[in-house]
Short mmCIF file of C-alpha atoms in Angstrom, two decimals:
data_model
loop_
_atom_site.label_atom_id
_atom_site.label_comp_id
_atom_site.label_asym_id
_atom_site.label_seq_id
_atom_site.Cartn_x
_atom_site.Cartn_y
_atom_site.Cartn_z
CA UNK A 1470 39.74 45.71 15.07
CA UNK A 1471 38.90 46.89 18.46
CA UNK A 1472 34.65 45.99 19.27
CA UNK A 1473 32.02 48.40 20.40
CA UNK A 1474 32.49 47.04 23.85
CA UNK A 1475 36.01 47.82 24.02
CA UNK A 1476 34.57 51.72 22.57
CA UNK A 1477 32.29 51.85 25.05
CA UNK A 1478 34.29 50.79 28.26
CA UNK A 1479 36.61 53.69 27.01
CA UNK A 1480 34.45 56.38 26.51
CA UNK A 1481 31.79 55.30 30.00
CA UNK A 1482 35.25 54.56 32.32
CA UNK A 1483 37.98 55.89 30.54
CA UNK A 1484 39.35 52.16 30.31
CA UNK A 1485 41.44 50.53 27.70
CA UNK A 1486 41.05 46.78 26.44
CA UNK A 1487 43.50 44.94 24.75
CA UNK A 1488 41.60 42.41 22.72
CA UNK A 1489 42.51 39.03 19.91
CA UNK A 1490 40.53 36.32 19.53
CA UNK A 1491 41.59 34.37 22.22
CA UNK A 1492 40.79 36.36 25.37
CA UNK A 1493 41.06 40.33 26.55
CA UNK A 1494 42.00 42.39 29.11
CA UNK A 1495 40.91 45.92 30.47
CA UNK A 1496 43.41 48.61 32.19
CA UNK A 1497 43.38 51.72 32.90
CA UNK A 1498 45.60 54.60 34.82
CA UNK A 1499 44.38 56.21 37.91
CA UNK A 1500 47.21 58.36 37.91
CA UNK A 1501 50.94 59.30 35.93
CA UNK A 1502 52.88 56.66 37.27
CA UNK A 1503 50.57 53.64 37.75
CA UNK A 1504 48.48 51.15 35.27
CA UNK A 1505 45.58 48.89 36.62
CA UNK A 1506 45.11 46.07 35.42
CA UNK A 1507 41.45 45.22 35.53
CA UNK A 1508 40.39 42.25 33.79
CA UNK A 1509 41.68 39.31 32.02
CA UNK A 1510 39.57 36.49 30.38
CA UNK A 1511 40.95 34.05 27.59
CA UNK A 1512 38.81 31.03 26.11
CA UNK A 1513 39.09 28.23 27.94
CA UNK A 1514 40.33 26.55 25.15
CA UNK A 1515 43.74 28.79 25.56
CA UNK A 1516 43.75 28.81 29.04
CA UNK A 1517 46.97 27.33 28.94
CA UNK A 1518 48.64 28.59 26.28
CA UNK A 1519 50.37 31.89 27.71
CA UNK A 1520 47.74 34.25 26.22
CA UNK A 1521 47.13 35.64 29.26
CA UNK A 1522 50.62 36.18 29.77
CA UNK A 1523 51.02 37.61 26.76
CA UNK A 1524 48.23 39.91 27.48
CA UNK A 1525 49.81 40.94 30.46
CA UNK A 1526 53.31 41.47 29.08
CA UNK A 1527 51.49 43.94 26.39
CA UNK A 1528 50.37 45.79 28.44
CA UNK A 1529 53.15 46.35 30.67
CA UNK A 1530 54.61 47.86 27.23
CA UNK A 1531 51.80 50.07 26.96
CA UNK A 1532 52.29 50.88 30.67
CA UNK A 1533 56.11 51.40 30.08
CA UNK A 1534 55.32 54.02 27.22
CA UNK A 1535 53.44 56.28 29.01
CA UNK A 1536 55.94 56.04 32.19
CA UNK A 1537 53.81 54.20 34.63
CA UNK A 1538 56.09 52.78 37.53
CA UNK A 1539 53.74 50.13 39.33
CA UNK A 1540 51.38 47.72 37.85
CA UNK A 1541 48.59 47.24 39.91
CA UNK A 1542 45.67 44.72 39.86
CA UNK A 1543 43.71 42.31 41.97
CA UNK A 1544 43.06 38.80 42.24
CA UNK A 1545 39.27 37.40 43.37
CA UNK A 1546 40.39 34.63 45.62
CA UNK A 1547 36.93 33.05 44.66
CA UNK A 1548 37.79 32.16 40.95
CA UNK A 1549 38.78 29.09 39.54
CA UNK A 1550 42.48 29.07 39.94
CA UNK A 1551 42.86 31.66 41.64
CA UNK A 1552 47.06 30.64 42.02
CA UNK A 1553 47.51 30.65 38.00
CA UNK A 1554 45.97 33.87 38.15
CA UNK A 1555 48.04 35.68 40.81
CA UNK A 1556 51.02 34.18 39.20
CA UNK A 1557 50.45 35.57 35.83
CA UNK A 1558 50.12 38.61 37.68
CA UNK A 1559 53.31 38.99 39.52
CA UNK A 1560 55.23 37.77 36.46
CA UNK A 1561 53.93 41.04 34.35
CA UNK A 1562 54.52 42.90 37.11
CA UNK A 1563 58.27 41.92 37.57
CA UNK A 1564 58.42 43.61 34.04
CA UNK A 1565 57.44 46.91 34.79
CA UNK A 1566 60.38 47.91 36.30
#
């Protein structure tokens, strides 16, 4: 069941979120051939568990299916692990192609 959040994001942004009960992850496409991939948050208690990866990998599917090309996305240096994030992202990415 997607939430109200999720509902609203769409319908204010025009941004998708991929949601279980573990974590979530917003993404949207500024264009034909490119998905942005906004946010990802998972539970600390699944942190390392590959649900963020597995996020990610979903929705480089999704990306696939509507022909996007690039995944794109940013990383705020300022986080806590900011490494295991930008790794997670340049694995999904790999994918895309």
């Amino acid at each position: 069941m997607t939430s109200k959040y999720a509902f609203y994001i769409y319908e204010r942004e025009g941004k998708s979120m991929l949601e279980t009960e573990q974590g979530f992850a917003t993404y949207w496409f500024p264009n034909d051939n490119v998905c942005y991939l906004e946010d990802l948050f998972v539970l600390p208690e699944h942190r390392k568990s590959n649900v963020a990866t597995d996020l990610a990998n979903q929705i480089v599917e999704i990306a696939k299916s509507k022909g996007c090309k690039r995944l794109l996305g940013s990383v705020n240096l300022n986080t806590k692990n900011p490494t295991r994030n930008i790794k997670v992202f340049l694995a999904s990415n790999s994918k895309i192609r």
